[in-house]
Tab-separated table of C-alpha atoms in Angstrom:
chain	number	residue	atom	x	y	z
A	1	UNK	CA	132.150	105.927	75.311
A	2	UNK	CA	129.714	105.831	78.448
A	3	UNK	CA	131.056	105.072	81.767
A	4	UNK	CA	130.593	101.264	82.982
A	5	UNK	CA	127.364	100.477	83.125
A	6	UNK	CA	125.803	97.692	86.052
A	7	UNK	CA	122.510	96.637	83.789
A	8	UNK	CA	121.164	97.261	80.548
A	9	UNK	CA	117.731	96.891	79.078
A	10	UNK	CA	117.037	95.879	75.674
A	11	UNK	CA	113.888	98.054	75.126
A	12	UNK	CA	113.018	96.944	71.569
A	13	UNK	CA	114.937	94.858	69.171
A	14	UNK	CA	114.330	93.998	65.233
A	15	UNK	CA	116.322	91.584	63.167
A	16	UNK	CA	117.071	92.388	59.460
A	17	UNK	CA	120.077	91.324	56.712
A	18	UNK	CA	122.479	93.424	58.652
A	19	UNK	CA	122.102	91.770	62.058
A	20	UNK	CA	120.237	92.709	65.281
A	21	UNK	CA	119.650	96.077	66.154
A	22	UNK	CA	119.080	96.611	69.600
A	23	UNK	CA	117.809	99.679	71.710
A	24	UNK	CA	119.445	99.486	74.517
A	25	UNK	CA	118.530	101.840	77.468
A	26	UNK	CA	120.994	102.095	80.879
A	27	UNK	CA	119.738	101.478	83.862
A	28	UNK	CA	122.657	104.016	85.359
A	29	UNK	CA	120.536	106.309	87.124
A	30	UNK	CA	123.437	109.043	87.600
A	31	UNK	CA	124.273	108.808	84.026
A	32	UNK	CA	121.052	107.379	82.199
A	33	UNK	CA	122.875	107.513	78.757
A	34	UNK	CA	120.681	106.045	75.941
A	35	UNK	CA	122.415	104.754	73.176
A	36	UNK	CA	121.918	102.624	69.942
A	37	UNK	CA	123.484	99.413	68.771
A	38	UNK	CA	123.864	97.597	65.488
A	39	UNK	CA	125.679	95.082	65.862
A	40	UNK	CA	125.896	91.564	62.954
A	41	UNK	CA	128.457	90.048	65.807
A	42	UNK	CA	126.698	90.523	68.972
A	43	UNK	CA	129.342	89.045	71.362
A	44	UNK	CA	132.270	91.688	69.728
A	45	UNK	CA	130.161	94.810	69.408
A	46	UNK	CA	128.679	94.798	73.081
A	47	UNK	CA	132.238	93.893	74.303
A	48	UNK	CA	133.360	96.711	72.804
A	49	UNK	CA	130.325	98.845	74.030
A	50	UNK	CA	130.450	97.531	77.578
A	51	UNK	CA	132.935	98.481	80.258
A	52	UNK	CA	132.250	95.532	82.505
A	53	UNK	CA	131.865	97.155	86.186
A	54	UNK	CA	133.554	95.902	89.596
A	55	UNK	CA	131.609	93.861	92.003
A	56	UNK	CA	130.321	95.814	94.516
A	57	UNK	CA	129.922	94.598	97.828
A	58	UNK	CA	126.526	95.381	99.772
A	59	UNK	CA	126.302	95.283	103.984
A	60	UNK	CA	123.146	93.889	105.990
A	61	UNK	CA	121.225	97.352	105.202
A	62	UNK	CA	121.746	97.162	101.512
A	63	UNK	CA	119.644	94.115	101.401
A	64	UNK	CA	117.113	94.490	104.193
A	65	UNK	CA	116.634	98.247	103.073
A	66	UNK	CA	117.511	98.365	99.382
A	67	UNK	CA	117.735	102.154	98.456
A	68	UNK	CA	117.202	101.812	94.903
A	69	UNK	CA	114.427	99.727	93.133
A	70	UNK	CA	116.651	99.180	90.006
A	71	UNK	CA	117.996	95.979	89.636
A	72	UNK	CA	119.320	93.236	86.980
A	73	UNK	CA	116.818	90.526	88.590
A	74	UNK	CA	114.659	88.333	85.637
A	75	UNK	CA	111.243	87.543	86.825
A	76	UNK	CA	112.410	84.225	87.809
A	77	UNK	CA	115.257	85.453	90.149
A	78	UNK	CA	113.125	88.507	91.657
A	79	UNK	CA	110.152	86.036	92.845
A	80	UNK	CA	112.596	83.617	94.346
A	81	UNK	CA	114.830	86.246	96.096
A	82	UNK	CA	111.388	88.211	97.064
A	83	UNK	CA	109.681	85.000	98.554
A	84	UNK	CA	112.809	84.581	101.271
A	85	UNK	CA	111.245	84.670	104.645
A	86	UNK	CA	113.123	85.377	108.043
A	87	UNK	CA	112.073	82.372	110.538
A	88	UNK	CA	113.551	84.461	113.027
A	89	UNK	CA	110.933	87.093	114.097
A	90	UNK	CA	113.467	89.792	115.659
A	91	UNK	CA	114.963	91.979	113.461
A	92	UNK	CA	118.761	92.833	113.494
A	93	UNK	CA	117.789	96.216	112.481
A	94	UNK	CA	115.146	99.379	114.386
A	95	UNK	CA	112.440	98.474	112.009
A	96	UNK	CA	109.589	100.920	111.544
A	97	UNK	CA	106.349	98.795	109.347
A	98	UNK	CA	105.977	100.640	105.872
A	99	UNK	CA	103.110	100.817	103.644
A	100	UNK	CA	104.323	100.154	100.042
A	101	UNK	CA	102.004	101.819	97.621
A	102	UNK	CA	102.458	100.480	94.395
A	103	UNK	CA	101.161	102.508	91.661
A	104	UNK	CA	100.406	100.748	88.217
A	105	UNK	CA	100.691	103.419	85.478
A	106	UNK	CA	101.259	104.346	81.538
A	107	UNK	CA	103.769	106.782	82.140
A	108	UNK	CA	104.205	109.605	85.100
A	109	UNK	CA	101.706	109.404	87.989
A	110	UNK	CA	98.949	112.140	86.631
A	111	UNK	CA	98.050	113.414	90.136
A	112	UNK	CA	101.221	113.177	91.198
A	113	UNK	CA	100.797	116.576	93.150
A	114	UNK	CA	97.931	115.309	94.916
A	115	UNK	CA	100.060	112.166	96.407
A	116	UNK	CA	103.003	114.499	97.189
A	117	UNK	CA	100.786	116.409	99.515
A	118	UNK	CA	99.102	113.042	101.035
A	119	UNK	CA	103.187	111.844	101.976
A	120	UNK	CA	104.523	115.296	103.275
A	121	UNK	CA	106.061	114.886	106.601
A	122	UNK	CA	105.389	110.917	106.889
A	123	UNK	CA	108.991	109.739	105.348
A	124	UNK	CA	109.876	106.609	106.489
A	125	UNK	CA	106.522	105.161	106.535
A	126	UNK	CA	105.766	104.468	103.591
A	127	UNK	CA	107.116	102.771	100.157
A	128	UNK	CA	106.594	103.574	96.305
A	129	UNK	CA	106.489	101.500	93.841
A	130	UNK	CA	106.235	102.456	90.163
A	131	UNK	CA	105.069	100.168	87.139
A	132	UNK	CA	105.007	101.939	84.199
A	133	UNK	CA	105.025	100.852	80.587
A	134	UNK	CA	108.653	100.631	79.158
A	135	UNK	CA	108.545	102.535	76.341
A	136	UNK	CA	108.013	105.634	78.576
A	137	UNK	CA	111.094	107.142	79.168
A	138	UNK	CA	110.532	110.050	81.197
A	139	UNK	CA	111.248	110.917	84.667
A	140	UNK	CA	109.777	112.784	87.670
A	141	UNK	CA	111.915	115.841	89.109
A	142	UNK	CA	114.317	115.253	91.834
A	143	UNK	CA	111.899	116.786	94.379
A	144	UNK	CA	108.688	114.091	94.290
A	145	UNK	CA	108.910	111.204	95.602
A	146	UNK	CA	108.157	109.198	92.747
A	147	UNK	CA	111.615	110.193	91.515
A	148	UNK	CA	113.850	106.750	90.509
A	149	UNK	CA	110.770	104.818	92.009
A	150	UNK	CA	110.280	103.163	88.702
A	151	UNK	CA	110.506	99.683	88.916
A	152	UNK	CA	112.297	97.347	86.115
A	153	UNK	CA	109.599	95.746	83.752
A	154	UNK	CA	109.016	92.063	82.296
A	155	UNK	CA	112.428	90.678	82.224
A	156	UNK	CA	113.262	87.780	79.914
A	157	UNK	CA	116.875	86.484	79.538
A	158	UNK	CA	118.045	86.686	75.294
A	159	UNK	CA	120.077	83.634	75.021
A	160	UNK	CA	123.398	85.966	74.193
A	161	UNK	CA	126.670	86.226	76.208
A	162	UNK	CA	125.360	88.914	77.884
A	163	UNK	CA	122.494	87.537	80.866
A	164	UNK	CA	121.573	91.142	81.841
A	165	UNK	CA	120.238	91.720	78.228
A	166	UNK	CA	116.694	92.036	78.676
A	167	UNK	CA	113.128	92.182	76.520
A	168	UNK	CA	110.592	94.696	78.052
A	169	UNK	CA	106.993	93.909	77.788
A	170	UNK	CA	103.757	96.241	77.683
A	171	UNK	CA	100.814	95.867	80.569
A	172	UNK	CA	97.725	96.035	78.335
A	173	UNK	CA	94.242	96.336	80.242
A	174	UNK	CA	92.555	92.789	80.366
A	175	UNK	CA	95.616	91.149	79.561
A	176	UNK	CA	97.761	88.198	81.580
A	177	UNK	CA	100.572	90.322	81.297
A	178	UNK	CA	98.286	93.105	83.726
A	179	UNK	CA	98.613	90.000	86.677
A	180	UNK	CA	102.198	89.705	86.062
A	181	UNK	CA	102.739	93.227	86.759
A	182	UNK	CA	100.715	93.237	89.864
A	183	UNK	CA	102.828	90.357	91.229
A	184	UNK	CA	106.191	91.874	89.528
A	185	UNK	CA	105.159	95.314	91.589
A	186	UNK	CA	104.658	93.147	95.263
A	187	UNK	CA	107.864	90.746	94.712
A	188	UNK	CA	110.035	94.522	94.186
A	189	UNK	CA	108.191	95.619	97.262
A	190	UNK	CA	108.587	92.745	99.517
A	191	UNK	CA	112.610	92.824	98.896
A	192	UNK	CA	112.209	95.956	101.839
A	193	UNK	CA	111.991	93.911	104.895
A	194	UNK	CA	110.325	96.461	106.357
A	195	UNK	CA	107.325	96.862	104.139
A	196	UNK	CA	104.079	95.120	106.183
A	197	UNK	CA	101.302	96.195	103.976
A	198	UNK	CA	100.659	96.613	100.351
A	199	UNK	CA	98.328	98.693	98.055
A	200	UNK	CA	97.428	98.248	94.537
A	201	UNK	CA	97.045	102.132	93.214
A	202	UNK	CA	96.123	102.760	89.536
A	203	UNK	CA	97.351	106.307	87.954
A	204	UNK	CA	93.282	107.393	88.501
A	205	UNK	CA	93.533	106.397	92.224
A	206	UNK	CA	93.555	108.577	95.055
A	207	UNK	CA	93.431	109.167	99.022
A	208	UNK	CA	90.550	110.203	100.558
A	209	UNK	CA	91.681	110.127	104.437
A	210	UNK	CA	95.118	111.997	105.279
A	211	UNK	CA	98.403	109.309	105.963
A	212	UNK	CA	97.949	108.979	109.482
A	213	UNK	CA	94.494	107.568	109.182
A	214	UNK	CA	95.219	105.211	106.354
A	215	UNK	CA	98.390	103.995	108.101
A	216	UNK	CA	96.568	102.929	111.368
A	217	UNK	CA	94.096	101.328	109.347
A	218	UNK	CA	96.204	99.102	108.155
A	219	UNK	CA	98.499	98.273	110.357
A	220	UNK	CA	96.118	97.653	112.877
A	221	UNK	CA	94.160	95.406	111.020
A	222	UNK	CA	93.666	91.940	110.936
A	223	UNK	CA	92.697	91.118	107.572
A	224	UNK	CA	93.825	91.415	104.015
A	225	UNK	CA	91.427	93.488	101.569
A	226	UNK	CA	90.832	91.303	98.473
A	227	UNK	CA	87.539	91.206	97.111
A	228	UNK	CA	86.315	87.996	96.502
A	229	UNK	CA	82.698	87.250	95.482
A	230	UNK	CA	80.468	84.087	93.233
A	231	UNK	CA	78.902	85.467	90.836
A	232	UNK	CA	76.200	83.197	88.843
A	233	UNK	CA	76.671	85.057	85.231
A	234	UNK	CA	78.363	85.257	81.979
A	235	UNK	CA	80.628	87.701	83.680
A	236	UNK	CA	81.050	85.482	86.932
A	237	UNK	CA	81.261	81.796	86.646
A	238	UNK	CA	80.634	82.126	82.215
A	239	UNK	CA	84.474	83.009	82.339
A	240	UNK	CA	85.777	79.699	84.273
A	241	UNK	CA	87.245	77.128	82.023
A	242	UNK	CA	86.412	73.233	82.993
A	243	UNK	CA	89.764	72.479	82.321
A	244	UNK	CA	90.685	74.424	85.280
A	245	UNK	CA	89.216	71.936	87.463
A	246	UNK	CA	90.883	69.562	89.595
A	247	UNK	CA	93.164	72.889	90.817
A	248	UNK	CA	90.318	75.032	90.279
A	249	UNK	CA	86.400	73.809	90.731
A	250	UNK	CA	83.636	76.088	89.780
A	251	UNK	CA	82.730	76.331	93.236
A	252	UNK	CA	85.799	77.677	93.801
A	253	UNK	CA	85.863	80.495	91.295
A	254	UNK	CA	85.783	83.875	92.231
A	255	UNK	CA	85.388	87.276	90.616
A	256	UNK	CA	86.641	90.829	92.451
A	257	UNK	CA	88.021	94.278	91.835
A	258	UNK	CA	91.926	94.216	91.149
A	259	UNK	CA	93.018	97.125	93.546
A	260	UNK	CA	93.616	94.986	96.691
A	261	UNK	CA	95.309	95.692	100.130
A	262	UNK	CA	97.716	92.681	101.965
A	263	UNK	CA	99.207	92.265	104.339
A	264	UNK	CA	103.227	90.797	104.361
A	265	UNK	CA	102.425	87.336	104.629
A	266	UNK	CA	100.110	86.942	101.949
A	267	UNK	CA	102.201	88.772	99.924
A	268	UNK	CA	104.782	86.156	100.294
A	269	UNK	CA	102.302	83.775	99.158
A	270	UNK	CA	101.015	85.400	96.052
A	271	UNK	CA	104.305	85.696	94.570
A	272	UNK	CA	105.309	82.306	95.716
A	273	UNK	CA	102.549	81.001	94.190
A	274	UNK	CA	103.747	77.810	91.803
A	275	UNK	CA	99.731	75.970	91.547
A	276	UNK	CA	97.548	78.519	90.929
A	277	UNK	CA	99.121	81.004	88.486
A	278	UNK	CA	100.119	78.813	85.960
A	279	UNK	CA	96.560	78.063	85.478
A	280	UNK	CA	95.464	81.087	85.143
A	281	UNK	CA	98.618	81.737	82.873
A	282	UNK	CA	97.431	79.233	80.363
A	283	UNK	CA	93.943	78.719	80.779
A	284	UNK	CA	92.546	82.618	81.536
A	285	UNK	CA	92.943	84.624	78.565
A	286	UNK	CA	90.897	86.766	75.969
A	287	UNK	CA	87.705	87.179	78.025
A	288	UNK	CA	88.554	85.632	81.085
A	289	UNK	CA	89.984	89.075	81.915
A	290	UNK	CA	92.735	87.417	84.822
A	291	UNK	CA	93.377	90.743	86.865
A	292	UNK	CA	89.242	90.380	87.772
A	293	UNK	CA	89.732	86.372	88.903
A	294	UNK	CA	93.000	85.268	90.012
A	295	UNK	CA	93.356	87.261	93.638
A	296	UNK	CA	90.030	86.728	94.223
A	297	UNK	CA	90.071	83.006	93.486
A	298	UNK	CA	93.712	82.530	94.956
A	299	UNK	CA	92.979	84.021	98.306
A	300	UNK	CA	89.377	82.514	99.031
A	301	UNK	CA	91.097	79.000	98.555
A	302	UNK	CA	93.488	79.477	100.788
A	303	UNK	CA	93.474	82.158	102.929
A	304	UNK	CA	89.342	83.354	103.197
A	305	UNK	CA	90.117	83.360	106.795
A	306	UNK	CA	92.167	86.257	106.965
A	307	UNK	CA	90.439	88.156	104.248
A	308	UNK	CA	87.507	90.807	104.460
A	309	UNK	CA	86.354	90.043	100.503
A	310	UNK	CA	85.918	93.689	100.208
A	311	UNK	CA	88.572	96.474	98.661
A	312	UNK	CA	89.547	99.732	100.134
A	313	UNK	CA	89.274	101.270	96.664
A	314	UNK	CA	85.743	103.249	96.142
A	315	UNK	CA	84.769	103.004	92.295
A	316	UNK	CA	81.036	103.434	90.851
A	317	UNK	CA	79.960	101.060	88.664
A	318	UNK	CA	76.368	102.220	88.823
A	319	UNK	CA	76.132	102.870	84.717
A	320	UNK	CA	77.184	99.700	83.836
A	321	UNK	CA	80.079	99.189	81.109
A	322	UNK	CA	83.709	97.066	81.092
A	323	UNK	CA	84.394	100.513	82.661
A	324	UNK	CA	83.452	102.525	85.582
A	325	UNK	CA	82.530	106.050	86.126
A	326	UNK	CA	85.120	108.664	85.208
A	327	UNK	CA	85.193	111.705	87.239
A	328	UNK	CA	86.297	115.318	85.886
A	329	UNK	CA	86.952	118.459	87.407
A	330	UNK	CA	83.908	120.133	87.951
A	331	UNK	CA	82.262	116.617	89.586
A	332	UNK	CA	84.962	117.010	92.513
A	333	UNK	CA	83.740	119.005	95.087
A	334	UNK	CA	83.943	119.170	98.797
A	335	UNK	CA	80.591	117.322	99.412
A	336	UNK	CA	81.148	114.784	97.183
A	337	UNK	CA	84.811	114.190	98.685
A	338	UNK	CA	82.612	113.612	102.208
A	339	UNK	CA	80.317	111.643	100.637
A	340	UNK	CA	83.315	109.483	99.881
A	341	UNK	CA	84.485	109.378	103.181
A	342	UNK	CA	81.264	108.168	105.696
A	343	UNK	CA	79.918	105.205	104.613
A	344	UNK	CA	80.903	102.231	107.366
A	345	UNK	CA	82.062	98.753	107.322
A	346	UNK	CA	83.133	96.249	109.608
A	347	UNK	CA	86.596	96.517	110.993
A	348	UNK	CA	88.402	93.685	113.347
A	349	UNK	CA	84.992	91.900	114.051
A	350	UNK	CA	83.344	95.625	114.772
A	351	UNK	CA	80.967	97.270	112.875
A	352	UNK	CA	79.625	100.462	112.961
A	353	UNK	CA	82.397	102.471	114.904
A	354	UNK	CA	83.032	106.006	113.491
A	355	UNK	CA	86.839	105.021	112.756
A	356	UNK	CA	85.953	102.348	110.777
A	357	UNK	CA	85.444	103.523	106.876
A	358	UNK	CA	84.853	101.342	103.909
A	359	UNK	CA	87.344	103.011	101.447
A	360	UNK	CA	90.467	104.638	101.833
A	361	UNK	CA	90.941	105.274	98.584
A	362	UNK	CA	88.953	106.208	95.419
A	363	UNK	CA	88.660	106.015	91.284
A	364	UNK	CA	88.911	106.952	88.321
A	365	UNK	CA	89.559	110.652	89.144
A	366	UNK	CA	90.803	112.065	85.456
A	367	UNK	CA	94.194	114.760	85.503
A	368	UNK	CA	91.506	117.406	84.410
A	369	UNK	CA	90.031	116.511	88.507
A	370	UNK	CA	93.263	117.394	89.905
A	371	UNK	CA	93.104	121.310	90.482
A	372	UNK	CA	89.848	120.950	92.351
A	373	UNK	CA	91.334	117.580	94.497
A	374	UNK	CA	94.289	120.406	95.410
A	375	UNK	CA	91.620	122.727	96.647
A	376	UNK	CA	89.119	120.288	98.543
A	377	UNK	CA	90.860	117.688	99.721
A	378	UNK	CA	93.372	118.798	102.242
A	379	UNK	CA	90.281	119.972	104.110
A	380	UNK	CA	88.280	117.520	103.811
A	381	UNK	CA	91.550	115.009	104.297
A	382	UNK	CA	92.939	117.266	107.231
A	383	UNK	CA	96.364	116.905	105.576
């Protein structure tokens, strides 16, 4: 019998003459025992299964700096305790900003070794956040700093005595369920008090200036990085539903890449957003493609002000497709890493100024790219 456990997860379930099976996975990170159940009587078998575990009692720093990103929250109960905001300004706590990168993913991080080297020696300024699909069950050594970064998934109550019994869901591309993960990823992220900015990563994204340059780029702007534009087309306005309208008008509809860059207090909004999502939720499906429309929509409502409609994410779309341009190992090279690097955008109301790059990041760099990223880029990056 497995020590008590705090949380399970009910990975999978099926139903047949014998009663509900269940694959249930702990969430016990020092014992992460996987186990089966079949159980006809629920109630009995998981009693007899489950060692219920003492209350345990968390100080100030537990839940301004939470050390572990595992928890028993549903979705409900995450983006309620998430959207809590301090009206006191001072902190009762030495609080250093953090960038929380939050990394959307199928499994492990693929260039993993590339991010490792981009962190090195800048602990304590920065966040991870993993979202990965739940029917991955590996793990990253003890040594990265992805390790136990991995976020809980979907969480949906089962109406059994048990409330911690949870259903896991898949993030498919184009799907709602890719917008829920992006909010699920910032309402984990904003439970660190001291997080101040937020990046979307996918597992194809990397760096293409060294920490210390991406860090005072962000916290020393002034805007948010959504990008937010009208297009006229079948791909533009041909996806907005009239039944949107009066929350949404056509006017109003906007289309943008999904790898944004916020700042804390439009985090707090997104997730504490109760008059725009469900719209999308019900109304923005098949191909409406949600991840491409809601941010960009949400934001230029109600907070164009503070936004630059641009990302920070480099991508090439220049061959047209649902998909863009997928780079490989011999396509990496110094020059092209450069290249990358020196085009210039406004910044804070200034344009022009040699500090002031479009992109901090780029995509879709493939795993086969990532012996030639570990060769060119901490030169290039001055990491």
């Amino acid at each position: 019998m497995p020590p008590a456990f705090e949380k399970l997860e009910v990975c999978n379930y099926s139903q047949d003459r014998e009663g509900l099976k269940l694959f249930i996975q702990s969430s016990n990170a020092e014992h992460g025992v996987i186990e089966f159940v079949q159980a006809s009587n629920v109630e009995h078998d998981l009693k007899e299964f489950i060692q219920p575990s003492n209350d345990v009692q968390y100080g100030i720093k537990e839940y301004i700096l939470p050390s572990n990103v595992v928890h028993d929250m549903s979705d409900e109960e995450l983006f309620w305790r998430a959207s809590m905001n301090p009206k006191i300004r001072e902190y009762p706590f030495d609080r250093v900003p953090k960038v929380a990168f939050m990394f959307l993913v199928r499994d492990l991080v693929p260039l993993a070794p590339f991010w490792e080297k981009f962190f090195t020696g800048h602990e304590g300024f920065y966040s991870i956040y993993v979202h990965s699909n739940p029917s991955f069950n590996g793990s990253d050594p003890e040594t990265s700093v992805f390790h136990r970064r991995r976020i809980p998934s979907k969480q949906q109550h089962l109406d059994l005595t048990y409330p911690t019994l949870v259903v896991m869901q898949e993030v498919e591309w184009g799907k709602f369920n890719m917008i829920e993960a992006e909010r699920r990823l910032l309402a984990n992220a904003l439970l660190d008090f001291s997080n101040q900015r937020f990046v979307l990563m996918s597992e194809s994204c990397i760096p293409i200036f060294n920490f210390s340059t991406i860090y005072s780029y962000l916290m020393n702007s002034t805007q948010s990085y959504v990008m937010a534009y009208d297009l006229d087309s079948a791909a533009g306005r041909g996806r907005y539903s009239i039944h949107m309208s009066p929350t949404i008008t056509l006017q109003q509809w906007r289309k943008g890449s999904q790898w944004f860059e916020m700042d804390r207090e439009l985090a707090l909004e997104v997730v504490s957003d109760r008059m725009y999502f469900p719209v999308f939720q019900v109304l923005c499906k098949g191909s409406c493609y949600a991840d491409e429309h809601y941010l960009p929509t949400f934001v230029s409502i109600k907070f164009w002000k503070k936004n630059s409609n641009r990302s920070l994410t480099w991508v090439d779309w220049s061959k047209g497709g649902q998909h863009p341009t997928k780079y490989v190992r011999t396509e990496v090279t110094k020059a092209f890493l450069e290249k990358l690097r020196n085009k210039k955008c406004e910044y804070n109301g200034k344009f022009g100024n040699h500090t002031n790059p479009c992109f901090l990041f780029a995509r879709k760099f493939l795993p086969s790219s990532l012996t030639r990223l570990m060769r060119f880029g901490p030169s290039v990056m001055y990491m």
